[in-house]
Tab-separated table of C-alpha atoms in Angstrom:
chain	number	residue	atom	x	y	z
A	1	MET	CA	122.608	154.102	122.872
A	2	GLY	CA	118.978	152.997	124.061
A	3	ASN	CA	118.306	150.042	122.108
A	4	THR	CA	121.854	149.008	122.976
A	5	LEU	CA	121.296	149.201	126.086
A	6	ILE	CA	118.003	147.416	126.346
A	7	ARG	CA	119.525	144.562	124.305
A	8	ALA	CA	122.345	143.945	126.957
A	9	LEU	CA	119.939	144.173	129.497
A	10	SER	CA	117.798	142.004	128.518
A	11	GLY	CA	119.785	138.948	128.757
A	12	LEU	CA	120.662	139.208	132.183
A	13	THR	CA	116.811	138.250	132.765
A	14	GLY	CA	116.097	135.434	135.159
A	15	LEU	CA	116.616	131.751	132.670
A	16	LEU	CA	115.016	128.708	133.090
A	17	LEU	CA	117.247	125.593	132.842
A	18	LEU	CA	115.602	123.094	130.455
A	19	PRO	CA	115.685	119.626	131.120
A	20	TRP	CA	117.562	118.323	127.736
A	21	THR	CA	118.574	114.752	129.118
A	22	GLY	CA	119.316	112.154	126.439
A	23	MET	CA	119.350	114.793	123.367
A	24	ALA	CA	122.219	115.361	121.083
A	25	GLN	CA	123.882	118.204	121.317
A	26	LEU	CA	126.431	120.493	118.931
A	27	THR	CA	129.524	120.450	119.404
A	28	VAL	CA	132.780	122.806	118.576
A	29	GLN	CA	135.758	122.463	117.566
A	30	SER	CA	138.429	124.967	117.770
A	31	GLY	CA	141.614	125.810	117.496
A	32	LEU	CA	142.234	124.498	113.762
A	33	SER	CA	144.283	126.438	111.249
A	34	PRO	CA	142.488	128.208	108.088
A	35	GLU	CA	144.045	125.649	106.111
A	36	GLU	CA	142.662	122.878	107.647
A	37	ILE	CA	139.493	124.067	107.988
A	38	VAL	CA	139.422	124.427	104.475
A	39	GLN	CA	140.791	121.803	102.949
A	40	ASP	CA	139.884	118.913	105.249
A	41	HIS	CA	135.976	120.024	106.498
A	42	LEU	CA	134.776	122.608	104.146
A	43	VAL	CA	135.378	122.124	100.315
A	44	GLY	CA	134.231	118.652	98.651
A	45	GLU	CA	134.799	117.304	94.862
A	46	GLY	CA	136.401	119.032	91.905
A	47	LEU	CA	138.516	121.639	93.567
A	48	ARG	CA	141.804	123.137	94.037
A	49	THR	CA	141.861	125.613	96.842
A	50	LYS	CA	145.010	128.463	97.462
A	51	ASP	CA	146.363	131.415	99.447
A	52	ILE	CA	143.808	130.509	102.263
A	53	ARG	CA	143.761	133.134	104.987
A	54	TYR	CA	141.552	133.882	107.666
A	55	THR	CA	140.525	137.400	109.741
A	56	GLY	CA	138.938	138.145	112.689
A	57	HIS	CA	139.017	136.046	116.059
A	58	PRO	CA	140.278	133.107	116.696
A	59	GLU	CA	137.529	131.348	118.929
A	60	ALA	CA	135.115	132.372	116.401
A	61	LEU	CA	135.882	129.854	113.845
A	62	GLY	CA	135.432	126.276	114.170
A	63	VAL	CA	134.081	123.112	113.370
A	64	PHE	CA	131.076	121.518	114.046
A	65	GLU	CA	129.006	117.724	114.935
A	66	ILE	CA	125.462	117.072	115.910
A	67	GLU	CA	123.770	114.045	115.752
A	68	GLY	CA	121.571	113.174	113.875
A	69	ASP	CA	119.606	114.942	110.730
A	70	ALA	CA	117.246	117.722	113.172
A	71	VAL	CA	119.261	120.810	111.666
A	72	GLY	CA	120.296	119.249	108.118
A	73	PHE	CA	123.379	117.834	108.232
A	74	SER	CA	125.830	116.963	111.041
A	75	ARG	CA	128.675	118.288	110.079
A	76	GLY	CA	130.658	121.780	108.752
A	77	VAL	CA	132.239	124.465	109.682
A	78	ILE	CA	131.254	127.100	111.863
A	79	LEU	CA	131.818	131.452	111.646
A	80	SER	CA	130.080	133.387	114.679
A	81	THR	CA	129.906	136.649	115.354
A	82	GLY	CA	130.732	135.805	118.855
A	83	ARG	CA	132.608	132.248	120.344
A	84	ALA	CA	131.839	129.421	118.101
A	85	SER	CA	131.594	127.068	120.876
A	86	ASP	CA	128.951	129.219	122.296
A	87	ALA	CA	126.311	127.744	119.304
A	88	ALA	CA	125.761	124.461	121.369
A	89	GLY	CA	122.383	123.801	122.595
A	90	PRO	CA	120.798	123.374	124.499
A	91	ASN	CA	118.747	126.808	123.881
A	92	ASP	CA	118.672	127.945	127.692
A	93	ASN	CA	119.658	131.157	126.553
A	94	PRO	CA	117.455	133.987	124.865
A	95	LYS	CA	120.134	136.523	124.966
A	96	THR	CA	123.567	134.701	123.960
A	97	SER	CA	126.211	137.265	123.292
A	98	THR	CA	129.561	136.950	123.575
A	99	PRO	CA	132.044	140.783	122.190
A	100	LEU	CA	134.995	139.944	121.094
A	101	GLY	CA	136.046	143.031	120.803
A	102	ARG	CA	136.965	143.202	116.894
A	103	GLY	CA	136.290	145.357	114.315
A	104	GLY	CA	133.891	144.921	111.456
A	105	ASP	CA	134.588	145.349	107.085
A	106	LYS	CA	133.568	147.074	104.579
A	107	LYS	CA	132.486	144.412	102.716
A	108	PHE	CA	129.687	144.072	104.756
A	109	TYR	CA	128.261	147.398	104.387
A	110	ASN	CA	126.264	146.656	101.510
A	111	ILE	CA	123.995	144.076	103.355
A	112	ALA	CA	124.085	145.456	106.772
A	113	LYS	CA	123.987	150.104	105.634
A	114	THR	CA	125.707	150.556	108.934
A	115	ARG	CA	128.506	150.354	111.088
A	116	THR	CA	130.129	146.743	111.612
A	117	PHE	CA	131.456	144.583	114.558
A	118	ASP	CA	133.582	141.266	115.370
A	119	ALA	CA	133.923	140.437	111.770
A	120	ALA	CA	135.273	136.882	110.926
A	121	ILE	CA	136.272	136.018	107.435
A	122	LEU	CA	137.500	133.498	106.053
A	123	GLU	CA	138.725	133.900	102.560
A	124	PHE	CA	140.596	131.682	99.502
A	125	ASP	CA	141.169	131.247	96.206
A	126	LEU	CA	139.813	128.537	94.000
A	127	MET	CA	139.863	126.504	90.780
A	128	ALA	CA	137.172	124.427	89.663
A	129	ALA	CA	137.407	121.398	87.047
A	130	LYS	CA	133.966	121.787	86.541
A	131	ASP	CA	131.326	124.476	85.053
A	132	SER	CA	129.590	125.156	88.587
A	133	LEU	CA	130.028	125.935	92.153
A	134	VAL	CA	127.169	124.167	94.723
A	135	LEU	CA	127.024	125.480	98.871
A	136	ASN	CA	124.692	124.126	101.682
A	137	PHE	CA	124.243	126.803	104.780
A	138	ILE	CA	122.565	127.829	107.748
A	139	PHE	CA	122.282	131.044	108.754
A	140	ALA	CA	121.259	130.979	112.637
A	141	SER	CA	121.026	133.843	115.433
A	142	GLU	CA	120.013	134.677	118.871
A	143	GLU	CA	118.546	137.904	116.969
A	144	TYR	CA	115.075	136.014	115.848
A	145	ASN	CA	112.695	136.689	116.557
A	146	ASP	CA	112.401	140.023	119.122
A	147	TYR	CA	114.676	141.493	116.815
A	148	VAL	CA	112.564	141.067	113.023
A	149	GLY	CA	112.198	144.086	111.554
A	150	SER	CA	114.964	146.193	113.380
A	151	THR	CA	118.316	147.879	112.279
A	152	PHE	CA	119.962	144.963	114.766
A	153	SER	CA	120.066	142.489	111.908
A	154	ASP	CA	123.484	140.800	111.224
A	155	ALA	CA	125.069	140.355	107.785
A	156	PHE	CA	127.125	137.315	106.410
A	157	VAL	CA	128.635	137.292	103.527
A	158	VAL	CA	128.851	134.367	100.786
A	159	ARG	CA	130.510	135.936	97.671
A	160	LEU	CA	132.286	134.567	94.246
A	161	SER	CA	134.331	137.169	92.165
A	162	GLY	CA	136.268	135.917	89.126
A	163	PRO	CA	135.615	135.822	85.519
A	164	GLY	CA	132.285	136.630	84.521
A	165	TYR	CA	131.707	138.419	88.191
A	166	PRO	CA	134.013	141.188	88.078
A	167	ASN	CA	132.113	143.056	90.625
A	168	GLY	CA	131.127	139.979	92.853
A	169	LYS	CA	128.377	137.221	92.954
A	170	ASP	CA	126.142	137.522	95.722
A	171	LEU	CA	125.453	133.466	96.954
A	172	GLY	CA	123.983	134.305	99.927
A	173	VAL	CA	120.477	134.531	98.777
A	174	ILE	CA	116.971	133.726	98.729
A	175	PRO	CA	116.297	130.984	95.734
A	176	GLY	CA	115.350	132.471	92.609
A	177	THR	CA	115.649	136.094	94.076
A	178	GLN	CA	118.592	139.018	94.251
A	179	THR	CA	117.221	139.336	98.152
A	180	HIS	CA	120.287	138.763	100.833
A	181	ILE	CA	119.663	136.720	103.700
A	182	SER	CA	119.066	138.616	107.304
A	183	VAL	CA	117.216	138.659	110.061
A	184	ASN	CA	114.699	140.689	108.200
A	185	THR	CA	113.580	138.779	104.771
A	186	VAL	CA	113.565	135.587	105.929
A	187	ASN	CA	111.422	134.800	109.869
A	188	TYR	CA	108.273	133.809	111.016
A	189	ASN	CA	105.928	136.503	108.700
A	190	THR	CA	108.716	137.143	105.684
A	191	ASN	CA	109.488	133.813	103.379
A	192	GLY	CA	109.025	131.483	106.204
A	193	LYS	CA	109.221	127.995	104.157
A	194	TYR	CA	112.647	129.304	104.187
A	195	TYR	CA	112.222	129.793	108.599
A	196	ARG	CA	112.768	127.364	111.685
A	197	ASP	CA	111.530	128.580	114.779
A	198	ASN	CA	113.669	127.650	117.834
A	199	ASN	CA	113.225	130.447	120.571
A	200	PRO	CA	110.600	129.361	123.332
A	201	TYR	CA	110.763	132.581	125.287
A	202	THR	CA	109.168	135.799	125.349
A	203	LEU	CA	110.855	138.749	124.423
A	204	ALA	CA	111.214	139.232	128.646
A	205	GLY	CA	112.957	136.232	128.693
A	206	ARG	CA	110.972	133.600	130.294
A	207	LEU	CA	109.953	130.513	129.248
A	208	ASN	CA	106.643	130.049	127.166
A	209	GLU	CA	105.819	126.416	127.710
A	210	LYS	CA	103.076	126.640	124.928
A	211	ARG	CA	105.528	127.995	122.359
A	212	GLN	CA	108.444	125.707	123.500
A	213	ALA	CA	105.986	122.244	122.635
A	214	GLN	CA	104.931	123.747	119.315
A	215	LEU	CA	109.797	123.339	118.741
A	216	ASN	CA	111.566	120.728	117.177
A	217	PRO	CA	113.130	119.354	120.441
A	218	GLU	CA	116.233	117.939	118.787
A	219	VAL	CA	117.166	121.554	117.576
A	220	LEU	CA	116.285	123.130	120.457
A	221	ALA	CA	118.305	120.760	122.633
A	222	GLY	CA	120.746	121.077	120.359
A	223	VAL	CA	121.311	124.631	119.089
A	224	GLU	CA	121.419	127.655	121.058
A	225	PHE	CA	120.483	129.888	118.470
A	226	ASP	CA	116.811	131.133	118.259
A	227	GLY	CA	116.514	130.511	115.185
A	228	MET	CA	117.618	129.815	111.544
A	229	THR	CA	117.346	129.246	108.014
A	230	ARG	CA	116.362	125.936	106.768
A	231	VAL	CA	119.592	124.162	104.749
A	232	MET	CA	119.975	126.762	102.323
A	233	SER	CA	121.384	125.360	98.754
A	234	VAL	CA	123.037	127.814	96.701
A	235	GLY	CA	125.389	127.774	93.574
A	236	ALA	CA	126.849	130.325	90.237
A	237	LYS	CA	127.976	129.552	87.348
A	238	VAL	CA	131.731	129.477	86.706
A	239	LYS	CA	134.534	128.921	83.911
A	240	PRO	CA	136.420	125.522	84.552
A	241	ARG	CA	140.406	125.341	85.425
A	242	GLU	CA	139.787	129.444	85.803
A	243	LYS	CA	141.175	131.040	89.397
A	244	TYR	CA	137.708	132.500	91.025
A	245	HIS	CA	137.850	134.467	94.799
A	246	ILE	CA	135.609	133.317	97.351
A	247	GLU	CA	134.676	135.190	100.719
A	248	ILE	CA	132.653	133.613	103.477
A	249	GLY	CA	132.020	135.640	107.082
A	250	ILE	CA	129.654	136.962	109.098
A	251	ALA	CA	129.908	140.642	111.470
A	252	ASP	CA	127.178	141.781	113.960
A	253	THR	CA	125.583	145.135	112.812
A	254	GLY	CA	125.314	148.249	114.521
A	255	ASP	CA	126.381	146.821	117.827
A	256	GLY	CA	128.659	143.555	119.121
A	257	GLN	CA	125.182	142.210	121.248
A	258	MET	CA	123.383	138.832	120.485
A	259	ASP	CA	125.355	136.081	118.396
A	260	SER	CA	124.504	134.670	114.968
A	261	GLY	CA	126.565	132.179	113.057
A	262	LEU	CA	126.376	130.923	109.866
A	263	LEU	CA	127.264	126.636	109.519
A	264	ILE	CA	128.369	125.508	105.960
A	265	GLU	CA	127.863	122.011	105.541
A	266	ALA	CA	130.946	120.165	105.649
A	267	GLY	CA	132.365	118.876	101.667
A	268	SER	CA	129.234	121.052	100.725
A	269	LEU	CA	131.419	123.586	98.493
A	270	ASN	CA	131.952	121.316	95.678
A	271	SER	CA	132.291	121.440	91.463
A	272	VAL	CA	129.644	120.156	89.460
A	273	GLU	CA	127.766	120.337	86.411
A	274	GLN	CA	124.805	122.240	86.344
A	275	TYR	CA	122.137	120.529	87.300
A	276	ARG	CA	119.692	121.332	84.179
A	277	TRP	CA	122.364	119.675	82.233
A	278	VAL	CA	122.891	116.736	84.456
A	279	LEU	CA	119.253	115.832	83.955
A	280	ARG	CA	119.172	116.819	80.365
A	281	ARG	CA	121.706	113.889	79.561
A	282	GLN	CA	119.790	111.808	82.066
A	283	LYS	CA	116.794	112.036	79.200
A	284	ILE	CA	119.539	111.607	76.729
A	285	ALA	CA	120.244	108.436	77.432
A	286	GLU	CA	117.393	107.524	78.987
A	287	LYS	CA	115.838	107.610	75.400
A	288	ARG	CA	118.892	106.015	73.918
A	289	ARG	CA	118.133	103.218	76.006
A	290	GLN	CA	114.280	103.018	75.228
A	291	ASP	CA	115.666	103.244	71.601
A	292	SER	CA	118.074	100.328	71.811
A	293	LEU	CA	115.449	98.444	73.485
A	294	ALA	CA	112.984	99.310	70.683
A	295	ARG	CA	115.560	98.618	67.645
A	296	VAL	CA	116.155	94.636	69.532
A	297	ALA	CA	112.309	94.407	69.426
A	298	PHE	CA	112.106	95.556	66.075
A	299	VAL	CA	114.804	93.869	64.375
A	300	ALA	CA	113.491	90.747	66.706
A	301	ASP	CA	109.899	91.584	65.009
A	302	SER	CA	111.445	92.133	61.640
A	303	LEU	CA	113.705	88.962	61.570
A	304	ALA	CA	110.322	86.976	62.479
A	305	ARG	CA	108.422	88.912	59.908
A	306	GLU	CA	111.217	87.636	57.306
A	307	GLN	CA	111.234	84.371	58.236
A	308	ALA	CA	107.251	83.966	58.198
A	309	ILE	CA	107.346	85.507	54.745
A	310	ALA	CA	110.405	82.841	54.042
A	311	ASP	CA	108.330	79.937	55.375
A	312	SER	CA	105.042	81.047	53.998
A	313	LEU	CA	106.484	81.106	50.380
A	314	ALA	CA	107.920	77.932	51.070
A	315	ALA	CA	104.816	76.209	51.979
A	316	ILE	CA	103.673	77.624	48.652
A	317	GLU	CA	106.596	76.226	46.626
A	318	GLN	CA	105.888	73.247	48.714
A	319	ALA	CA	101.855	73.284	47.583
A	320	ILE	CA	103.149	73.476	43.721
A	321	ALA	CA	105.530	70.625	43.958
A	322	ASP	CA	103.012	68.274	45.179
A	323	SER	CA	100.602	69.370	43.242
A	324	ILE	CA	102.647	68.915	40.316
A	325	ALA	CA	103.418	65.341	41.797
A	326	ALA	CA	99.852	64.681	41.946
A	327	ALA	CA	99.331	65.545	38.374
A	328	ARG	CA	102.191	63.364	36.876
A	329	ALA	CA	101.164	60.707	39.498
A	330	SER	CA	97.257	60.883	37.472
A	331	GLU	CA	98.511	60.536	34.184
A	332	THR	CA	100.818	58.011	34.584
A	333	VAL	CA	99.523	54.343	32.530
A	334	PRO	CA	99.815	51.485	35.516
A	335	THR	CA	101.101	48.279	34.410
A	336	PRO	CA	99.110	45.592	34.641
A	337	ASP	CA	99.275	42.694	37.015
A	338	PRO	CA	100.404	39.259	34.825
A	339	GLU	CA	98.665	37.043	37.206
A	340	SER	CA	95.417	39.133	37.332
A	341	ALA	CA	95.523	39.841	33.850
A	342	SER	CA	92.399	38.377	31.339
A	343	GLU	CA	92.499	38.998	28.165
A	344	ASP	CA	94.774	42.443	28.425
A	345	VAL	CA	97.845	40.967	28.482
A	346	TYR	CA	101.009	42.466	26.413
A	347	THR	CA	102.300	40.046	23.442
A	348	GLU	CA	105.390	39.837	21.337
A	349	GLU	CA	102.505	40.086	18.252
A	350	SER	CA	100.527	42.631	20.374
A	351	ARG	CA	103.557	45.301	20.814
A	352	GLU	CA	104.894	44.923	16.948
A	353	ASP	CA	100.924	45.800	16.687
A	354	TYR	CA	101.248	48.328	18.655
A	355	TRP	CA	104.820	50.176	17.346
A	356	GLU	CA	103.361	49.655	13.511
A	357	SER	CA	100.771	52.196	14.934
A	358	GLU	CA	102.843	54.550	16.203
A	359	ALA	CA	104.593	54.280	13.041
A	360	GLU	CA	101.525	55.503	11.071
A	361	TYR	CA	101.241	58.053	13.342
A	362	ALA	CA	104.572	59.236	12.954
A	363	GLU	CA	104.737	59.901	9.274
A	364	THR	CA	101.742	61.457	9.108
A	365	PRO	CA	103.146	65.317	8.672
A	366	ASP	CA	102.365	67.742	11.941
A	367	SER	CA	100.392	70.129	9.320
A	368	GLU	CA	98.053	67.908	8.312
A	369	ILE	CA	97.169	66.622	12.247
A	370	ILE	CA	96.713	69.807	13.321
A	371	ARG	CA	95.167	71.800	10.229
A	372	GLU	CA	91.314	71.891	11.151
A	373	GLU	CA	92.508	73.019	14.734
A	374	ALA	CA	94.552	75.900	13.450
A	375	ILE	CA	93.760	79.482	14.037
A	376	GLU	CA	94.190	82.483	11.945
A	377	PRO	CA	96.784	84.664	12.931
A	378	PRO	CA	96.094	88.749	14.290
A	379	PRO	CA	96.831	91.080	11.696
A	380	VAL	CA	100.516	92.618	11.902
A	381	ARG	CA	99.893	95.923	13.396
A	382	GLU	CA	102.543	98.981	12.807
A	383	THR	CA	104.232	99.320	15.360
A	384	THR	CA	106.658	102.080	16.488
A	385	THR	CA	109.946	101.363	18.227
A	386	VAL	CA	109.834	103.207	22.030
A	387	THR	CA	113.396	104.075	23.841
A	388	VAL	CA	113.198	103.405	27.083
A	389	MET	CA	115.486	105.599	29.905
A	390	GLU	CA	117.349	104.054	32.640
A	391	ASP	CA	116.072	104.774	35.576
A	392	PRO	CA	118.603	107.320	37.262
A	393	TYR	CA	117.460	105.406	40.649
A	394	THR	CA	118.263	102.565	40.206
A	395	ARG	CA	122.466	102.367	39.879
A	396	PRO	CA	124.771	101.408	43.142
A	397	PRO	CA	126.219	104.077	44.544
A	398	SER	CA	130.331	105.228	43.629
A	399	ALA	CA	132.894	107.762	44.359
A	400	ASN	CA	130.890	110.918	43.215
A	401	ASP	CA	127.954	109.957	45.423
A	402	ILE	CA	129.991	110.681	48.537
A	403	ASP	CA	127.826	114.392	48.972
A	404	ASP	CA	123.959	113.308	48.211
A	405	TYR	CA	123.310	109.535	46.809
A	406	LYS	CA	119.748	108.678	45.782
A	407	ALA	CA	118.484	105.841	45.313
A	408	VAL	CA	114.140	104.032	44.473
A	409	LEU	CA	112.615	100.749	44.420
A	410	ARG	CA	109.972	100.290	42.613
A	411	TYR	CA	106.753	98.145	43.945
A	412	ALA	CA	103.527	96.609	42.353
A	413	ARG	CA	100.348	97.122	44.399
A	414	ASP	CA	100.705	95.946	47.618
A	415	ALA	CA	103.610	94.270	47.074
A	416	TYR	CA	106.061	94.634	49.804
A	417	LEU	CA	108.743	91.905	49.159
A	418	LEU	CA	111.907	93.067	47.845
A	419	SER	CA	112.764	91.335	44.396
A	420	ASP	CA	116.652	89.726	44.157
A	421	SER	CA	117.658	93.101	42.003
A	422	ASP	CA	116.497	95.423	45.600
A	423	VAL	CA	118.268	93.571	48.067
A	424	GLU	CA	121.511	93.350	45.613
A	425	LEU	CA	121.114	97.382	45.341
A	426	LEU	CA	120.490	97.454	49.147
A	427	GLN	CA	123.402	95.576	50.251
A	428	GLN	CA	125.996	97.691	47.571
A	429	ILE	CA	123.688	100.806	49.392
A	430	GLY	CA	124.724	99.049	53.241
A	431	ALA	CA	128.719	98.727	51.779
A	432	PHE	CA	129.077	102.155	50.853
A	433	ALA	CA	127.942	103.299	53.722
A	434	LEU	CA	129.900	101.426	55.534
A	435	GLU	CA	132.955	102.812	53.639
A	436	HIS	CA	131.582	106.701	54.369
A	437	PRO	CA	130.776	106.607	58.363
A	438	GLU	CA	130.197	110.155	58.002
A	439	MET	CA	127.276	109.752	56.233
A	440	HIS	CA	123.603	108.670	57.076
A	441	LEU	CA	120.844	107.365	55.449
A	442	GLY	CA	117.341	108.357	55.137
A	443	ILE	CA	113.789	105.777	54.229
A	444	TYR	CA	111.471	107.656	52.797
A	445	VAL	CA	108.245	105.149	52.303
A	446	PRO	CA	105.053	106.775	51.506
A	447	GLY	CA	101.734	105.897	53.140
A	448	THR	CA	100.478	105.221	56.470
A	449	ASP	CA	99.029	101.567	56.446
A	450	GLU	CA	100.921	97.778	56.747
A	451	ILE	CA	102.018	97.264	53.559
A	452	SER	CA	104.137	100.550	53.958
A	453	GLN	CA	105.178	99.727	56.938
A	454	LEU	CA	106.005	96.322	56.129
A	455	ARG	CA	108.613	98.065	52.835
A	456	TYR	CA	110.199	100.377	55.315
A	457	ASP	CA	110.941	97.147	57.862
A	458	MET	CA	112.138	95.566	54.997
A	459	VAL	CA	114.468	97.893	53.339
A	460	ARG	CA	115.541	98.800	56.813
A	461	LEU	CA	115.915	95.110	57.938
A	462	GLU	CA	118.217	94.408	54.983
A	463	LEU	CA	120.439	97.516	55.303
A	464	LEU	CA	120.747	96.553	58.970
A	465	LYS	CA	121.744	92.941	57.691
A	466	THR	CA	124.902	94.674	56.189
A	467	GLY	CA	126.379	95.381	59.656
A	468	LEU	CA	125.101	99.789	59.309
A	469	SER	CA	124.469	101.078	63.157
A	470	PRO	CA	120.929	101.751	63.468
A	471	GLU	CA	121.526	105.434	64.506
A	472	ARG	CA	122.705	106.128	61.511
A	473	ILE	CA	119.259	105.068	59.865
A	474	PHE	CA	116.370	107.474	60.154
A	475	LYS	CA	113.128	107.615	58.813
A	476	ASN	CA	112.863	110.756	55.883
A	477	PRO	CA	109.354	112.009	56.412
A	478	PHE	CA	110.101	113.443	53.116
A	479	SER	CA	109.874	112.726	49.005
A	480	PHE	CA	112.642	114.081	46.922
A	481	LEU	CA	110.923	113.140	43.824
A	482	SER	CA	108.364	115.384	41.511
A	483	ALA	CA	105.189	114.489	40.931
A	484	GLN	CA	105.957	113.342	37.928
A	485	GLU	CA	109.123	111.353	38.595
A	486	SER	CA	106.719	109.571	41.671
A	487	GLY	CA	105.283	107.192	39.755
A	488	GLY	CA	102.782	106.675	42.655
A	489	ARG	CA	102.581	105.851	45.684
A	490	HIS	CA	104.347	102.267	45.721
A	491	ARG	CA	107.688	102.530	46.081
A	492	ALA	CA	110.645	103.433	48.234
A	493	GLU	CA	113.061	106.402	48.395
A	494	LEU	CA	116.497	106.098	50.249
A	495	ARG	CA	118.969	109.284	50.184
A	496	MET	CA	122.087	108.987	51.556
A	497	ARG	CA	124.275	112.432	53.010
A	498	PRO	CA	127.286	112.990	55.099
A	499	VAL	CA	125.925	114.467	58.828
A	500	GLU	CA	126.220	118.456	58.751
């Protein structure tokens, strides 16, 4: 009783009106139905509501607006232990109190641990489209800072119940903890990072100009409460399209003096996906984008390499053709010019002599001509017939390979160009993979040098050219061949299996 009397009398001390000209003030509208407040001002995206009801004095519930973002948000719903309109600034009264003569509620007992008064409770059923609920609010009170640590610590509740929460889940807690938010748990000494002071008065109710200068002038001009939390963002995981029940309320604790208020951002009660899943999808999307860019660059680079190789081969072929043409040109007997010829003039007689000599040469048996140059043949050795087994990894895939198919391309040392048979085999493998979209294809090329990378690039490029999606081709880190089968490092292995 003594504390209650002191609280009541302290509000009667002489007050100084403060010059708040030009500052935006919080304005409150009361008299709206609970349905209008919930559906038009509280609930955001992805929620359906039903059975909305309100318990408390009609003037304790309303909607508010305030210019600017000094408070944290500019519109929302307010529940108060007094008249909601008394929350409007400026803060020219350190002991604002309007007892409404209403009772408390047992919902607050686990938080307050004592009797409550002037309870104002808004509750309704809801169904979420996604897997989480979020809500932004501010708890404000005239209990700050004079009654920090006392039993006069007004209580509020934001409780969700339903599937997964048979006993209800308290959402009005300090982030990362189970500690309920109140004057005693969030203030200038405890969890100060969540607290915003708005009290320029001494305990006797006199203005302290030094303290006033340290406060935010916009908040001081706009809001009556002596202190408040910063914007608290809370949430809970829910089952989509399942029925839940939410209770949002506030009550005086210990007596009906000193108003407190719960300010909820308009439209902030939302159905969303959990933030970590959003981040995960963003990372996956970014990785896919980077992979796509890398694939485009790889294909462009591979095509450039293939064109460079083709150009080099064409240049070599042209050089060989030029060399052959030059050699043939040097062996050709020139036809003499009749005008410049002197003694070497062809006549009918000389032609006859020429063909006679050719005839003599032609009549000579070949054996007589090359006898002197003949080389003794090497002795004939006994030979053993060797049966060459067909390589089981060079056949194209068949209908029996829908569970597992393996192929091996073999290279000469330092070679990376594909033979025609290898290209044909890769085309058959690609066609088979297109007919079986459930399968993916791994490529293993031993070694880490440039030759190995070129072999991998050339094999992958041929598969891409068949129309295979790059996502179905990956780099296999392991060989499926035994040491005896591998035959060294000059190979490329392909393995096609269904996605598990």
